[in-house]
mmCIF file of C-alpha atoms in Angstrom:
data_model
loop_
_atom_site.group_PDB
_atom_site.id
_atom_site.type_symbol
_atom_site.label_atom_id
_atom_site.label_comp_id
_atom_site.label_asym_id
_atom_site.label_seq_id
_atom_site.Cartn_x
_atom_site.Cartn_y
_atom_site.Cartn_z
ATOM 1 C CA MET A 523 -15.363 -11.079 -40.406
ATOM 2 C CA ILE A 524 -14.108 -11.655 -36.839
ATOM 3 C CA LEU A 525 -10.477 -12.322 -36.252
ATOM 4 C CA ARG A 526 -9.647 -14.125 -32.966
ATOM 5 C CA ARG A 527 -6.511 -15.437 -31.351
ATOM 6 C CA LEU A 528 -7.277 -18.774 -29.952
ATOM 7 C CA ASP A 529 -6.109 -20.016 -26.543
ATOM 8 C CA ALA A 530 -5.933 -23.816 -26.034
ATOM 9 C CA SER A 531 -9.575 -24.033 -25.207
ATOM 10 C CA GLY A 532 -10.557 -21.819 -28.129
ATOM 11 C CA LEU A 533 -8.520 -24.052 -30.447
ATOM 12 C CA ARG A 534 -10.341 -27.180 -29.124
ATOM 13 C CA GLU A 535 -13.660 -25.334 -29.657
ATOM 14 C CA TYR A 536 -12.722 -24.367 -33.188
ATOM 15 C CA ALA A 537 -11.047 -27.607 -34.079
ATOM 16 C CA GLY A 538 -13.987 -28.702 -36.245
ATOM 17 C CA PRO A 539 -14.255 -25.679 -38.384
ATOM 18 C CA LEU A 540 -10.395 -25.466 -38.566
ATOM 19 C CA ALA A 541 -10.425 -29.113 -39.727
ATOM 20 C CA ASP A 542 -13.127 -28.217 -42.457
ATOM 21 C CA LEU A 543 -10.846 -25.349 -43.559
ATOM 22 C CA LEU A 544 -7.731 -27.569 -43.753
ATOM 23 C CA ALA A 545 -9.520 -30.356 -45.666
ATOM 24 C CA ASP A 546 -11.051 -27.704 -48.159
ATOM 25 C CA THR A 547 -7.545 -26.086 -48.597
ATOM 26 C CA VAL A 548 -5.857 -29.450 -49.378
ATOM 27 C CA ALA A 549 -8.695 -30.329 -51.653
ATOM 28 C CA ASP A 550 -8.204 -27.167 -53.521
ATOM 29 C CA GLY A 551 -4.502 -28.161 -54.205
ATOM 30 C CA ALA A 552 -2.604 -26.155 -51.434
ATOM 31 C CA SER A 553 0.452 -27.783 -50.172
ATOM 32 C CA VAL A 554 0.153 -27.267 -46.426
ATOM 33 C CA GLY A 555 1.722 -30.690 -45.313
ATOM 34 C CA PHE A 556 -1.088 -33.077 -46.214
ATOM 35 C CA LEU A 557 -1.951 -35.442 -49.096
ATOM 36 C CA ALA A 558 -5.334 -35.508 -50.733
ATOM 37 C CA PRO A 559 -7.901 -36.615 -49.958
ATOM 38 C CA LEU A 560 -7.537 -35.491 -46.304
ATOM 39 C CA ASP A 561 -9.916 -37.289 -44.018
ATOM 40 C CA ARG A 562 -11.789 -34.796 -41.687
ATOM 41 C CA VAL A 563 -11.051 -37.046 -38.769
ATOM 42 C CA ALA A 564 -7.409 -36.803 -39.475
ATOM 43 C CA ALA A 565 -7.626 -33.030 -39.954
ATOM 44 C CA LEU A 566 -9.682 -32.656 -36.654
ATOM 45 C CA ALA A 567 -6.953 -34.811 -34.770
ATOM 46 C CA TRP A 568 -4.274 -32.695 -36.256
ATOM 47 C CA TRP A 569 -5.800 -29.453 -34.893
ATOM 48 C CA GLN A 570 -6.574 -30.910 -31.624
ATOM 49 C CA GLU A 571 -2.960 -32.000 -31.129
ATOM 50 C CA ARG A 572 -1.868 -28.342 -31.493
ATOM 51 C CA ALA A 573 -3.638 -27.395 -28.404
ATOM 52 C CA ASP A 574 -0.954 -28.318 -25.928
ATOM 53 C CA ALA A 575 1.590 -26.192 -28.013
ATOM 54 C CA VAL A 576 -0.779 -23.275 -27.906
ATOM 55 C CA ALA A 577 -1.160 -23.781 -24.062
ATOM 56 C CA ALA A 578 2.611 -23.906 -23.567
ATOM 57 C CA GLY A 579 3.214 -20.634 -25.642
ATOM 58 C CA ARG A 580 5.084 -22.452 -28.389
ATOM 59 C CA LEU A 581 2.331 -21.803 -30.932
ATOM 60 C CA ALA A 582 -0.072 -18.925 -31.536
ATOM 61 C CA VAL A 583 -3.176 -19.586 -33.772
ATOM 62 C CA TRP A 584 -5.636 -17.057 -35.194
ATOM 63 C CA ALA A 585 -8.967 -17.897 -36.844
ATOM 64 C CA ALA A 586 -11.107 -15.647 -39.064
ATOM 65 C CA GLY A 587 -14.750 -16.317 -39.731
ATOM 66 C CA ASP A 588 -18.363 -15.423 -39.439
ATOM 67 C CA GLY A 589 -20.674 -17.612 -37.267
ATOM 68 C CA GLY A 590 -19.404 -21.107 -36.916
ATOM 69 C CA ALA A 591 -17.359 -21.301 -40.160
ATOM 70 C CA VAL A 592 -13.716 -20.546 -40.361
ATOM 71 C CA ALA A 593 -12.664 -18.630 -43.540
ATOM 72 C CA GLY A 594 -8.930 -18.455 -42.658
ATOM 73 C CA THR A 595 -6.156 -19.135 -40.218
ATOM 74 C CA VAL A 596 -2.507 -18.464 -39.516
ATOM 75 C CA GLY A 597 -0.024 -19.605 -36.855
ATOM 76 C CA LEU A 598 3.276 -18.580 -35.392
ATOM 77 C CA ALA A 599 5.591 -21.275 -34.217
ATOM 78 C CA PHE A 600 7.919 -19.801 -31.590
ATOM 79 C CA ALA A 601 11.494 -21.079 -31.318
ATOM 80 C CA ASP A 602 12.415 -22.846 -28.105
ATOM 81 C CA LYS A 603 16.202 -22.835 -28.215
ATOM 82 C CA PRO A 604 18.007 -19.965 -26.337
ATOM 83 C CA ASN A 605 19.809 -18.872 -29.516
ATOM 84 C CA SER A 606 16.815 -18.591 -31.579
ATOM 85 C CA ARG A 607 14.097 -16.943 -29.409
ATOM 86 C CA HIS A 608 14.388 -13.802 -31.617
ATOM 87 C CA ARG A 609 12.685 -15.650 -34.514
ATOM 88 C CA ALA A 610 9.407 -17.422 -35.206
ATOM 89 C CA GLU A 611 8.075 -19.423 -38.108
ATOM 90 C CA LEU A 612 4.891 -18.392 -39.816
ATOM 91 C CA VAL A 613 2.810 -21.573 -40.369
ATOM 92 C CA LYS A 614 -0.487 -22.768 -41.852
ATOM 93 C CA LEU A 615 -1.627 -19.546 -43.445
ATOM 94 C CA MET A 616 -4.805 -20.835 -45.159
ATOM 95 C CA VAL A 617 -7.799 -19.017 -46.611
ATOM 96 C CA ARG A 618 -10.874 -20.984 -47.719
ATOM 97 C CA PRO A 619 -11.086 -21.070 -51.502
ATOM 98 C CA GLN A 620 -14.372 -19.229 -51.593
ATOM 99 C CA ALA A 621 -12.918 -16.425 -49.399
ATOM 100 C CA ARG A 622 -9.856 -15.696 -51.464
ATOM 101 C CA GLY A 623 -9.276 -12.376 -53.168
ATOM 102 C CA ARG A 624 -10.773 -10.169 -50.516
ATOM 103 C CA GLY A 625 -7.667 -9.395 -48.553
ATOM 104 C CA LEU A 626 -8.067 -11.991 -45.719
ATOM 105 C CA GLY A 627 -4.571 -13.495 -46.489
ATOM 106 C CA ARG A 628 -2.959 -10.077 -46.121
ATOM 107 C CA THR A 629 -4.945 -9.380 -42.890
ATOM 108 C CA LEU A 630 -3.942 -12.732 -41.322
ATOM 109 C CA LEU A 631 -0.292 -12.063 -42.339
ATOM 110 C CA ALA A 632 -0.277 -8.575 -40.938
ATOM 111 C CA THR A 633 -1.895 -9.908 -37.589
ATOM 112 C CA ALA A 634 0.762 -12.484 -37.291
ATOM 113 C CA GLU A 635 3.516 -10.078 -38.032
ATOM 114 C CA GLU A 636 2.185 -7.516 -35.478
ATOM 115 C CA ALA A 637 1.908 -10.202 -32.780
ATOM 116 C CA ALA A 638 5.391 -11.425 -33.342
ATOM 117 C CA ALA A 639 6.767 -7.934 -32.974
ATOM 118 C CA VAL A 640 4.750 -7.403 -29.792
ATOM 119 C CA ALA A 641 6.243 -10.713 -28.535
ATOM 120 C CA GLY A 642 9.836 -9.510 -29.040
ATOM 121 C CA VAL A 643 10.285 -11.494 -32.272
ATOM 122 C CA SER A 644 12.455 -9.648 -34.826
ATOM 123 C CA LEU A 645 12.812 -12.256 -37.591
ATOM 124 C CA LEU A 646 10.007 -14.371 -39.187
ATOM 125 C CA HIS A 647 10.713 -17.189 -41.668
ATOM 126 C CA LEU A 648 8.499 -19.445 -43.749
ATOM 127 C CA ASP A 649 8.363 -21.775 -46.625
ATOM 128 C CA THR A 650 5.819 -22.152 -49.363
ATOM 129 C CA GLU A 651 5.500 -24.146 -52.595
ATOM 130 C CA THR A 652 7.409 -22.526 -55.355
ATOM 131 C CA GLY A 653 5.122 -21.009 -57.886
ATOM 132 C CA SER A 654 2.065 -21.090 -55.639
ATOM 133 C CA PRO A 655 -0.276 -18.020 -55.255
ATOM 134 C CA ALA A 656 1.028 -17.486 -51.867
ATOM 135 C CA GLU A 657 4.308 -16.270 -53.164
ATOM 136 C CA ARG A 658 2.702 -13.230 -54.543
ATOM 137 C CA LEU A 659 1.179 -12.462 -51.110
ATOM 138 C CA TYR A 660 4.594 -12.770 -49.412
ATOM 139 C CA ALA A 661 6.387 -10.662 -52.001
ATOM 140 C CA ALA A 662 3.682 -7.937 -51.874
ATOM 141 C CA ALA A 663 4.057 -7.919 -48.019
ATOM 142 C CA GLY A 664 7.695 -7.264 -48.162
ATOM 143 C CA TRP A 665 8.989 -10.675 -47.504
ATOM 144 C CA THR A 666 12.517 -11.502 -48.871
ATOM 145 C CA ARG A 667 12.954 -14.666 -50.930
ATOM 146 C CA ALA A 668 15.958 -16.573 -49.515
ATOM 147 C CA GLY A 669 16.080 -19.479 -51.861
ATOM 148 C CA VAL A 670 14.535 -22.567 -53.357
ATOM 149 C CA ILE A 671 14.961 -26.285 -52.284
ATOM 150 C CA PRO A 672 14.033 -28.674 -54.953
ATOM 151 C CA ASP A 673 11.774 -31.682 -54.284
ATOM 152 C CA TYR A 674 11.217 -30.445 -50.828
ATOM 153 C CA ALA A 675 7.659 -31.668 -50.189
ATOM 154 C CA ALA A 676 4.849 -33.456 -51.934
ATOM 155 C CA ASP A 677 1.840 -31.524 -53.074
ATOM 156 C CA PRO A 678 -1.630 -32.899 -52.179
ATOM 157 C CA GLY A 679 -1.450 -35.154 -55.201
ATOM 158 C CA GLY A 680 1.813 -36.708 -53.997
ATOM 159 C CA VAL A 681 4.088 -35.050 -56.595
ATOM 160 C CA LEU A 682 7.406 -33.704 -55.136
ATOM 161 C CA LYS A 683 7.646 -29.920 -55.636
ATOM 162 C CA PRO A 684 10.258 -27.264 -54.784
ATOM 163 C CA THR A 685 9.684 -24.904 -51.913
ATOM 164 C CA THR A 686 10.719 -21.253 -51.624
ATOM 165 C CA LEU A 687 12.081 -20.027 -48.218
ATOM 166 C CA TYR A 688 11.204 -16.444 -47.245
ATOM 167 C CA TYR A 689 12.139 -14.280 -44.256
ATOM 168 C CA LYS A 690 11.132 -10.851 -42.932
ATOM 169 C CA ALA A 691 12.827 -8.646 -40.382
ATOM 170 C CA ILE A 692 10.022 -7.148 -38.327
ATOM 171 C CA GLY A 693 11.686 -5.460 -35.461
ATOM 172 C CA PRO A 694 15.044 -4.044 -34.333
ATOM 173 C CA VAL A 695 17.913 -6.436 -35.169
ATOM 174 C CA ARG A 696 20.061 -6.979 -32.194
ATOM 175 C CA ARG A 697 23.636 -7.067 -33.214
ATOM 176 C CA ARG A 698 26.529 -8.484 -31.391
ATOM 177 C CA GLN A 699 28.174 -5.948 -29.088
ATOM 178 C CA PRO A 700 31.831 -5.167 -29.862
ATOM 179 C CA GLU A 701 34.528 -6.483 -27.441
ATOM 180 C CA ALA A 702 36.227 -4.354 -24.945
ATOM 181 C CA ASP A 703 39.107 -3.497 -27.560
ATOM 182 C CA GLY A 704 36.413 -1.870 -29.772
ATOM 183 C CA THR A 705 37.302 -3.933 -32.792
ATOM 184 C CA GLY A 706 34.614 -6.555 -32.387
ATOM 185 C CA SER A 707 37.224 -9.313 -32.230
ATOM 186 C CA ARG A 708 38.154 -11.321 -29.263
ATOM 187 C CA GLN A 709 41.678 -11.269 -27.806
ATOM 188 C CA SER A 710 43.217 -14.367 -26.418
#
């Protein structure tokens, strides 16, 4: 299995296999933002639209596969506001149904975490459907459950489901420096 970080041209090149992965994942019931049945043309367009964000450095995408097929993917969406550049969102972690149970999800997750740390990110966050198999992966990888939002998103069948929010500190946490008086409070 080859794991590759895609630049914008690589994303365009792999858009077809990524679209197949997305459609298969949705058809298998994963709640990744789309309703079933997901038309391949719509899935292809969605991936192609991500290329500009990759080119601008706002999104990093990895694809894992053999030959022309993509067995899994993961992305990191980097924050663009000055007060949030220390964090990123883990997005679209997907593993083809036939490739599950072999550690690919863990490998993709670890790859994204390592790349985030190298990029200077110290906090990752994500959301996933409550009760989904993905929750076991995140818990086993040391992610902290922050809470549940009811009726957050529709599953592929259109039924509203709760989502669980997770976060993980992956690097040194930068703390606010104390003020000159040494108390950490401001004097007026």
